[in-house]
Short mmCIF file of C-alpha atoms in Angstrom, two decimals:
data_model
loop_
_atom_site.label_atom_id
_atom_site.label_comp_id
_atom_site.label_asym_id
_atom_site.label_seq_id
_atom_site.Cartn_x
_atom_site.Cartn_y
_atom_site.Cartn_z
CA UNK A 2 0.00 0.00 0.00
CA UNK A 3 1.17 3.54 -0.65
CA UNK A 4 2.40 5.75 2.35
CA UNK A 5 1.22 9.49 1.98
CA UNK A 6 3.70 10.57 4.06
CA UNK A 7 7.50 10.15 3.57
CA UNK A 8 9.00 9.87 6.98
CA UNK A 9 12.56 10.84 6.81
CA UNK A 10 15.34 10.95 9.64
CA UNK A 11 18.10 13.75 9.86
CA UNK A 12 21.26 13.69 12.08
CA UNK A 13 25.05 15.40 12.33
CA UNK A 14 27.52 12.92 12.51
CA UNK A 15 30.18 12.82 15.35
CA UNK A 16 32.65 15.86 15.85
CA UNK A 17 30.24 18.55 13.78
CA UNK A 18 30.03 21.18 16.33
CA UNK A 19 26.31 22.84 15.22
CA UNK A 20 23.28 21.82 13.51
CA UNK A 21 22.10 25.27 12.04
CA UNK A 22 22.03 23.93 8.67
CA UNK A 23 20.74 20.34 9.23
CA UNK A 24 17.59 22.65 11.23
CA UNK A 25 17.13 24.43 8.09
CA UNK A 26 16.84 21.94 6.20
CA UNK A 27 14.12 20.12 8.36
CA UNK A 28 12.04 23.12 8.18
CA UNK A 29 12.34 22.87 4.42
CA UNK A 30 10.91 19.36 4.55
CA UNK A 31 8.18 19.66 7.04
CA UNK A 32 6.87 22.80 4.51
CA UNK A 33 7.18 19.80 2.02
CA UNK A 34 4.78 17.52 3.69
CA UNK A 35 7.33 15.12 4.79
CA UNK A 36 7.76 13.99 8.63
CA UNK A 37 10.96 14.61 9.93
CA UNK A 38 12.65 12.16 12.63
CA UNK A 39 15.34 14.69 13.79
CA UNK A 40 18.45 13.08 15.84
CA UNK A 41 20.18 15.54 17.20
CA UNK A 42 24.41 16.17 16.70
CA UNK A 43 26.98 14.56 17.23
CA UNK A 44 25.57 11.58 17.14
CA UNK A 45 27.19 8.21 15.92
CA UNK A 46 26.76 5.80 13.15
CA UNK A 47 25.40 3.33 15.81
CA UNK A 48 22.77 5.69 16.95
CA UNK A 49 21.88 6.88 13.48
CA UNK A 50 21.39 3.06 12.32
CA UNK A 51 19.31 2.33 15.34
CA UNK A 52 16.95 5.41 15.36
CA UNK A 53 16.65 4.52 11.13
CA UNK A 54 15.71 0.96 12.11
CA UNK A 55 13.00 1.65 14.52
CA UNK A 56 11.50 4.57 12.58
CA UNK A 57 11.72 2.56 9.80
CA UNK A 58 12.38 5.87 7.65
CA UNK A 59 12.57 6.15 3.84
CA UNK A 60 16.20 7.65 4.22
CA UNK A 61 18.76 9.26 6.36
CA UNK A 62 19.96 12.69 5.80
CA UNK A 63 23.41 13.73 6.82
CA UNK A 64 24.55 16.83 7.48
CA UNK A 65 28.53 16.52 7.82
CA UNK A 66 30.98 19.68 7.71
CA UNK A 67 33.68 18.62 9.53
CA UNK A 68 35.19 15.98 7.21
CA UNK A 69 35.50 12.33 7.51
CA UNK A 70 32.32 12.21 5.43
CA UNK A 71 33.53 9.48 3.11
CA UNK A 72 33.75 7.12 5.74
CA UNK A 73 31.04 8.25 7.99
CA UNK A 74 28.38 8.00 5.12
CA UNK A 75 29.93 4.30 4.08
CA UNK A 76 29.72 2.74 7.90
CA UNK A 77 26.00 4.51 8.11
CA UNK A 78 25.04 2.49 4.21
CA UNK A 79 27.00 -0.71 5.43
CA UNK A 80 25.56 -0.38 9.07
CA UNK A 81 21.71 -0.27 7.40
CA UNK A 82 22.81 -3.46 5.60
CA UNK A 83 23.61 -5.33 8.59
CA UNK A 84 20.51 -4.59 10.64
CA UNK A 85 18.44 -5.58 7.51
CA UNK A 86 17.74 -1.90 6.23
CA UNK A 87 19.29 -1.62 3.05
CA UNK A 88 16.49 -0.38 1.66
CA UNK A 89 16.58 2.78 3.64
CA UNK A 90 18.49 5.52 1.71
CA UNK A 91 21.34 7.92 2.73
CA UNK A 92 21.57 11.32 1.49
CA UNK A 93 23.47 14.59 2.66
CA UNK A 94 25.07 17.30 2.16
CA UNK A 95 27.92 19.58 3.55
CA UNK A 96 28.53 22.92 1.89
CA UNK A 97 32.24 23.08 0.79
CA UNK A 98 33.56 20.36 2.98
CA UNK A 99 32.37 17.45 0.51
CA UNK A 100 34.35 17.72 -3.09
CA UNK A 101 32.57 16.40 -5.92
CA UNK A 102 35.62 13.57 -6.02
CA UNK A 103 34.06 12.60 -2.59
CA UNK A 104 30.37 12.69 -3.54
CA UNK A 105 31.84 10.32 -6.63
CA UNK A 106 33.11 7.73 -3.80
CA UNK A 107 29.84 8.49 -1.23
CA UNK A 108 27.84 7.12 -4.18
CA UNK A 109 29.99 4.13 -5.45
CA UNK A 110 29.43 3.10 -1.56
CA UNK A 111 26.07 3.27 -1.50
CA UNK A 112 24.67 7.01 -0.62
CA UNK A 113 22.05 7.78 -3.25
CA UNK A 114 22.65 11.92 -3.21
CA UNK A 115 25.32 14.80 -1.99
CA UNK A 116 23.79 18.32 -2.34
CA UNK A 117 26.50 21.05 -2.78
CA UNK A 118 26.10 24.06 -2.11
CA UNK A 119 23.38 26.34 -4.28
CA UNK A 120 21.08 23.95 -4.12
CA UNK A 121 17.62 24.96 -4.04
CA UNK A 122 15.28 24.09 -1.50
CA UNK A 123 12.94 23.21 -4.11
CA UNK A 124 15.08 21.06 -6.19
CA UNK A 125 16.24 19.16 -2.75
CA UNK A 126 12.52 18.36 -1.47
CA UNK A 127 11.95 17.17 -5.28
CA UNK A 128 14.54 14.77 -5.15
CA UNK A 129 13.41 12.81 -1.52
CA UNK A 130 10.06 13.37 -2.63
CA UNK A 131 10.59 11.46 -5.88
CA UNK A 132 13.17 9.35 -4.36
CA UNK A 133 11.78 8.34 -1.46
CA UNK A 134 8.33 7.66 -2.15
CA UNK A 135 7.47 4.01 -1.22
CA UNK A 136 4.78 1.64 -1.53
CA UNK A 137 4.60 -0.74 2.01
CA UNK A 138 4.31 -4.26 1.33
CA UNK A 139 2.25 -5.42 4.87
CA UNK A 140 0.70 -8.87 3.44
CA UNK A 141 4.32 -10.26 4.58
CA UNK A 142 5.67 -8.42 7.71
CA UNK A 143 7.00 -10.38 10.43
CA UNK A 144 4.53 -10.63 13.13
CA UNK A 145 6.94 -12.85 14.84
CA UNK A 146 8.54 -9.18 16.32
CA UNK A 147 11.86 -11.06 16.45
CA UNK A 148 14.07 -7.76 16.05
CA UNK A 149 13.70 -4.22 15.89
CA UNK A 150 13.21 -4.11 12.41
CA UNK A 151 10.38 -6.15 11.78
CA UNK A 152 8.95 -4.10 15.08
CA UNK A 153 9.80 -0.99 13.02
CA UNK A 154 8.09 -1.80 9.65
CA UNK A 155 4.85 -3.41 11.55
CA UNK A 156 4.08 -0.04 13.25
CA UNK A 157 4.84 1.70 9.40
CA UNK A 158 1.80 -0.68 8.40
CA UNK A 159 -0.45 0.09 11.74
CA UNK A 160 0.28 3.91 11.31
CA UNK A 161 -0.96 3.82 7.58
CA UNK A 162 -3.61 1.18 7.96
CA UNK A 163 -2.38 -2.10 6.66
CA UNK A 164 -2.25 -3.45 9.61
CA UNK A 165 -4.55 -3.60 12.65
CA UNK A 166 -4.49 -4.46 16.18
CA UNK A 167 -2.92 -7.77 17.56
CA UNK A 168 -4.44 -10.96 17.80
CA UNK A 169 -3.05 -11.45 21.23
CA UNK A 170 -3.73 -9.61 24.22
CA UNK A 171 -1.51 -7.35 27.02
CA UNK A 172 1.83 -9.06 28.34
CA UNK A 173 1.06 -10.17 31.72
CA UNK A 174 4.33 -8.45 32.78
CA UNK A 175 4.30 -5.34 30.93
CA UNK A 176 3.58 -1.96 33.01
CA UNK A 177 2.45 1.30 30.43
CA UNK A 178 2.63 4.49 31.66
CA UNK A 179 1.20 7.66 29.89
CA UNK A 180 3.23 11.09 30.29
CA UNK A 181 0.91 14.74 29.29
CA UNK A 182 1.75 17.77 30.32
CA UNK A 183 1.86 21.22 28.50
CA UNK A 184 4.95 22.36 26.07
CA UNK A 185 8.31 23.18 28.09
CA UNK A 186 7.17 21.10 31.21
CA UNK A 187 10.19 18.48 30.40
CA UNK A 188 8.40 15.28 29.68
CA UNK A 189 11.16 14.11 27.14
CA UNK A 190 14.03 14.75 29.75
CA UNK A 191 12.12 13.25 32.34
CA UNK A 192 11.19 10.65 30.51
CA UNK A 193 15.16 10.26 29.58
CA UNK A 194 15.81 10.42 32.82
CA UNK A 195 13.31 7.33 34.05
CA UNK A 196 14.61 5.33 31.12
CA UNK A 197 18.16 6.24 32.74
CA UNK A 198 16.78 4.91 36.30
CA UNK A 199 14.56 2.35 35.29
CA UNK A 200 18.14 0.29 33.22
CA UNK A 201 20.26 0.25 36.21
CA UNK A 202 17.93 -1.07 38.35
CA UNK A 203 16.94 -4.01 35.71
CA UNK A 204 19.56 -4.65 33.49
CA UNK A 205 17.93 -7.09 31.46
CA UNK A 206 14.74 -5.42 31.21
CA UNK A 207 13.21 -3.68 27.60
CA UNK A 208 12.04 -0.48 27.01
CA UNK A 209 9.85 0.81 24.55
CA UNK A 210 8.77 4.57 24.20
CA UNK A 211 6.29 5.70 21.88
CA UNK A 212 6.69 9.33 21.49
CA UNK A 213 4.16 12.67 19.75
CA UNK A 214 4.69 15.90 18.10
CA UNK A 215 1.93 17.83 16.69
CA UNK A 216 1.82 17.83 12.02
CA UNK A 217 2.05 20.72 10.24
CA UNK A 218 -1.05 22.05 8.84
CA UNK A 219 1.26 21.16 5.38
CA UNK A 220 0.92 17.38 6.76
CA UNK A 221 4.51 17.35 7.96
CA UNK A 222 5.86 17.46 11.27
CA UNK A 223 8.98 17.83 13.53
CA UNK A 224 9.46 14.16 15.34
CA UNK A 225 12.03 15.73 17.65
CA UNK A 226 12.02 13.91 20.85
CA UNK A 227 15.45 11.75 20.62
CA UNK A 228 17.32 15.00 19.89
CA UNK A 229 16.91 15.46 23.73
CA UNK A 230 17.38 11.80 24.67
CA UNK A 231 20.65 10.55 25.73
CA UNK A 232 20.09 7.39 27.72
CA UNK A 233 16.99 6.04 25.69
CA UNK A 234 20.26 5.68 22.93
CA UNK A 235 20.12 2.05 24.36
CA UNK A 236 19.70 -1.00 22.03
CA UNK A 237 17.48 -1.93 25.23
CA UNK A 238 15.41 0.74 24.19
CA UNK A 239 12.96 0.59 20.95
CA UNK A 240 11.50 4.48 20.29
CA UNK A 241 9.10 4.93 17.86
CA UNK A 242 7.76 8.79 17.06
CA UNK A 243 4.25 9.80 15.59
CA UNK A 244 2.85 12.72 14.26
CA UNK A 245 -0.58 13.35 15.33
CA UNK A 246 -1.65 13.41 11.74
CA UNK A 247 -5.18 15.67 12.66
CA UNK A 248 -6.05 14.16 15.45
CA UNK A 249 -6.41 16.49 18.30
CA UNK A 250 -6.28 15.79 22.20
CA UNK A 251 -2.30 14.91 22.58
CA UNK A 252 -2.25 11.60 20.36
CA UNK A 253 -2.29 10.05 16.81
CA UNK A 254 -5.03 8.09 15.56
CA UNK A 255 -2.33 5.36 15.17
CA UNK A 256 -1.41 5.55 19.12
CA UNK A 257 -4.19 2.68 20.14
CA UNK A 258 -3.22 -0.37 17.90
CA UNK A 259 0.56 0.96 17.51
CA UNK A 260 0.61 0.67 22.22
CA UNK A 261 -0.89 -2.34 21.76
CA UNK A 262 1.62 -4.11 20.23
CA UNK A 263 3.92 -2.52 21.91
CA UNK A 264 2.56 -4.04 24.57
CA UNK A 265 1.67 -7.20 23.60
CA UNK A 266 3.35 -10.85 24.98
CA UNK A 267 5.12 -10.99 21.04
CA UNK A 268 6.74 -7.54 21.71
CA UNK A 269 7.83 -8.76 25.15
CA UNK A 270 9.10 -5.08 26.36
CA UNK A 271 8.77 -4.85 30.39
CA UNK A 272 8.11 -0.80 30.39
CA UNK A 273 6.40 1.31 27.91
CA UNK A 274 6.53 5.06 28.36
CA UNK A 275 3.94 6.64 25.97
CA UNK A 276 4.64 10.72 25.54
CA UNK A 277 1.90 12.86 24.14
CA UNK A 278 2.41 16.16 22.89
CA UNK A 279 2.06 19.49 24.55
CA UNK A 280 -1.44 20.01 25.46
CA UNK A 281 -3.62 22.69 26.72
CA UNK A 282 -6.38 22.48 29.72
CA UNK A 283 -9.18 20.31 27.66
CA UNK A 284 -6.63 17.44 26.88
CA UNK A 285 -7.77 14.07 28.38
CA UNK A 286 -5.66 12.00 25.98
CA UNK A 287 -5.31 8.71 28.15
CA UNK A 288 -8.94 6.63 27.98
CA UNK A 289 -9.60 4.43 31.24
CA UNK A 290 -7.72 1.59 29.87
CA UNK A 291 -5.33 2.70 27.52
CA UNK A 292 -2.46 2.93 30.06
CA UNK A 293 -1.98 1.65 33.65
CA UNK A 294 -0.71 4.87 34.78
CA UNK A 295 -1.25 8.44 34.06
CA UNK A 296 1.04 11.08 34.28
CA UNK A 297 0.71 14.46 34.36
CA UNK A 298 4.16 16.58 34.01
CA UNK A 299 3.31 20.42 35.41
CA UNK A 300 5.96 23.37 35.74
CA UNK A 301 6.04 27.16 37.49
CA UNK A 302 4.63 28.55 34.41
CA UNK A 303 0.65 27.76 34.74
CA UNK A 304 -0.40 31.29 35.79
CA UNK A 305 -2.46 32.28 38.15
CA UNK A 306 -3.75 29.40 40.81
CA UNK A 307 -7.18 29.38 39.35
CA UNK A 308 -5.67 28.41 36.46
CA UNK A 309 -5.64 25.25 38.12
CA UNK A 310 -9.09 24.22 38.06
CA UNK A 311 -9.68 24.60 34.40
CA UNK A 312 -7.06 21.79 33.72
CA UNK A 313 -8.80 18.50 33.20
CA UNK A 314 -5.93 16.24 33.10
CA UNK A 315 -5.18 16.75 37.35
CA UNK A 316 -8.65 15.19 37.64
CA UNK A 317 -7.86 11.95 35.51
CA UNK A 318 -4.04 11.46 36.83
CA UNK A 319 -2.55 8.97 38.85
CA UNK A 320 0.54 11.41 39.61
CA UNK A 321 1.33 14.73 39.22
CA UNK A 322 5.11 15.36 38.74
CA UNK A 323 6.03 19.46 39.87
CA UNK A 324 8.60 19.49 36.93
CA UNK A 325 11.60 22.11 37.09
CA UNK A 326 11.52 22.62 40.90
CA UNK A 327 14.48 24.30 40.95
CA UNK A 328 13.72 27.49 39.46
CA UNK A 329 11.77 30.71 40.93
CA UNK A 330 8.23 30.09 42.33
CA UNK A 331 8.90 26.29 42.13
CA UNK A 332 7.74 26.13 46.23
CA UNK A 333 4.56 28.23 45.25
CA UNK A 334 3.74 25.94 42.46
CA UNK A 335 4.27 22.73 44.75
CA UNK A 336 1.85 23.92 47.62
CA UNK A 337 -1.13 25.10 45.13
CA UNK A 338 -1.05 21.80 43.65
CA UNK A 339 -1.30 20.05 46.95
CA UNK A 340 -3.73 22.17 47.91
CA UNK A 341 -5.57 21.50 44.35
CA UNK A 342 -5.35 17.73 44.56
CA UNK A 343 -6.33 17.27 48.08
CA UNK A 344 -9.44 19.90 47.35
CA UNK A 345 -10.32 17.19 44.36
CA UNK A 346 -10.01 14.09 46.65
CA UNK A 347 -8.93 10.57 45.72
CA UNK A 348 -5.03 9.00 46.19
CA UNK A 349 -3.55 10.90 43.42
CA UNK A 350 0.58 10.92 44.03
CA UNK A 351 2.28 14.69 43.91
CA UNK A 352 6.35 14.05 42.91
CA UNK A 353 8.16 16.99 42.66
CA UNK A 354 11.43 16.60 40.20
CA UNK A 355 14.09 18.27 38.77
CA UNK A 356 14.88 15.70 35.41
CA UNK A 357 17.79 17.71 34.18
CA UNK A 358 19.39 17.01 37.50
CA UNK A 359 21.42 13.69 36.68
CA UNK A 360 20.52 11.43 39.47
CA UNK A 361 17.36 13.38 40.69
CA UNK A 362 16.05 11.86 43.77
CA UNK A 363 12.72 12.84 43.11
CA UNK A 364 12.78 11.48 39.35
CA UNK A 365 14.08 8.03 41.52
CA UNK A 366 10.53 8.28 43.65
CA UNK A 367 8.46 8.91 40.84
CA UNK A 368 9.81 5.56 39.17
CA UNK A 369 9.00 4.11 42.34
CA UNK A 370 5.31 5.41 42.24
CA UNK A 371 5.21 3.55 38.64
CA UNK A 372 6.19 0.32 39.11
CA UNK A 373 4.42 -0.13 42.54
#
């Protein structure tokens, strides 16, 4: 079946000190309609490969200016190979750095296109629109979920409709956990930051994250979560990012069957963290049953205290994690929620964290909270 949306990721290799131009470029493609996985910098062929794989893009874009492109670009082609993924493509570009000798080389080892310099915007979202368009074969995806990449290209066929929920029910074992919150509260880093907690203390365990940014009205979106991820860069973990595609509230319409295999016995993960986007006071994205436990991720920055009352989601939670309690007002913003939650009633859990804090304490008691 034919995707309508071209789902592309976009990194800078190792040692490139910026990513102005790779940022640029994303913007470019979003305009285009295409969904952009971004990665982040410096980040290495390993990482690339695995983010690819569990995507399961149509390409990976490279944005290299610090040289050692001819061999970066090769490992990232042969590295696609070996997980399974040589039909994923490899583009890039790096202004003057790549020579058109190199680009000669890059493409007699397997990357499909170098853009120099004076290429136009419109010419390069041509190309990996024309390039990268792809009809998904579903009838013969590996149900089996044996690796990452046959996890990767069953949720492609669940997010476009080839494929629909599993015939087996919930792991036994398996605990999901919803995240909400509005925009700048830090659900990615704390999320990060659980994944970081939740590995030492079970070394042999599996992760899975399943991760939302809102689409462009143009249909494309910035997927831009494992830029800010350092510890869910685990071949433990298995992230998967979705664009809500229309659908309002915090999700994607694919989120139901796509967390159901995630959580299903075949999938056999032991944690699934499921992040929605930023939402606003109305949001009640998490139905009674979708997730065990519901999160809600708050900061200082609410407004007044009878701001409070208007948002839904501290009705519905489970826990409500006082995010960033470091900065100015953070002890103001701790009490009117306690006050908030006790005035609603019930056993709902108040955590207060600071996730960008390596080794948080309070990040340590909300993992705690989730697994009990």
């Amino acid at each position: 079946m034919e995707s309508h949306v071209i789902r592309i990721l976009t990194a800078v290799p190792l040692c490139d000190g910026h990513d102005s131009a790779v940022c640029t470029v994303n913007q470019e493609l979003i305009r285009a309609g295409i969904e952009v996985i971004y990665l982040g910098y410096h980040r290495s062929v390993a990482d690339i490969v695995r983010a690819a794989v569990q995507e399961d893009v149509a390409a990976v874009g490279l944005s290299s200016y610090n040289g050692g492109h001819v061999e970066f670009f090769r490992e990232v082609v042969q590295g696609l190979k070996a997980a399974g993924a040589d039909d994923i493509g490899v583009f890039g570009g790096g202004g003057g750095t790549i020579t058109p000798p190199d680009a000669d080389q890059m493409m007699k080892d397997g990357t499909d296109k170098i853009f120099f310099a004076g290429t136009s915007f419109a010419e390069m979202t041509d190309y990996i629109k024309k390039q990268y368009a792809r009809d998904l074969d579903c009838s013969s995806v590996d149900t089996s979920l044996t690796n990452h990449r046959a996890l990767g290209r069953l949720l492609s066929c669940v997010e476009e409709g080839g494929i629909g929920e599993p015939e087996e029910g919930k792991s036994d074992t398996v605990r999901v956990v919803g995240i909400t919150g509005p925009g700048g509260a830090g659900k990615t880093t704390l999320i990060d930051e659980l994944v970081r907690n939740y590995l030492e203390q079970q070394p042999d365990a599996r992760v899975a994250v399943l991760s939302h940014d809102p689409s462009a009205v143009s249909k494309g979106a910035l997927l831009g979560d494992r830029a800010t991820m350092v510890y869910a860069q685990d071949d433990r973990v298995f992230m998967r990012s979705l664009g809500t595609r229309g659908r309002e509230g915090g999700l994607s319409p694919a989120t139901e069957p796509c967390l159901h295999w995630l959580a299903g016995k075949q999938a056999n993960f032991d944690l699934v963290l499921v992040e929605t986007v930023g939402t606003g006071q109305e949001a009640l994205p998490f139905r009674d049953n979708l997730v065990d436990v519901k999160i809600m991720v708050m900061n200082t920055d609410y407004g007044a205290r009878l701001q409070l009352q208007k948002i839904l989601m501290l009705e519905e939670a489970d826990v409500v994690v006082a995010n960033k309690a470091d900065r100015p007002g953070s002890e103001t913003t701790v009490s009117e929620l306690n006050n908030h939650l006790e005035m609603l009633g019930g056993d709902r859990t108040l955590v207060s964290t600071i996730a960008s804090r390596h080794g948080d304490p309070g990040v340590a008691q909300l993992l705690e909270r989730i697994l009990t």
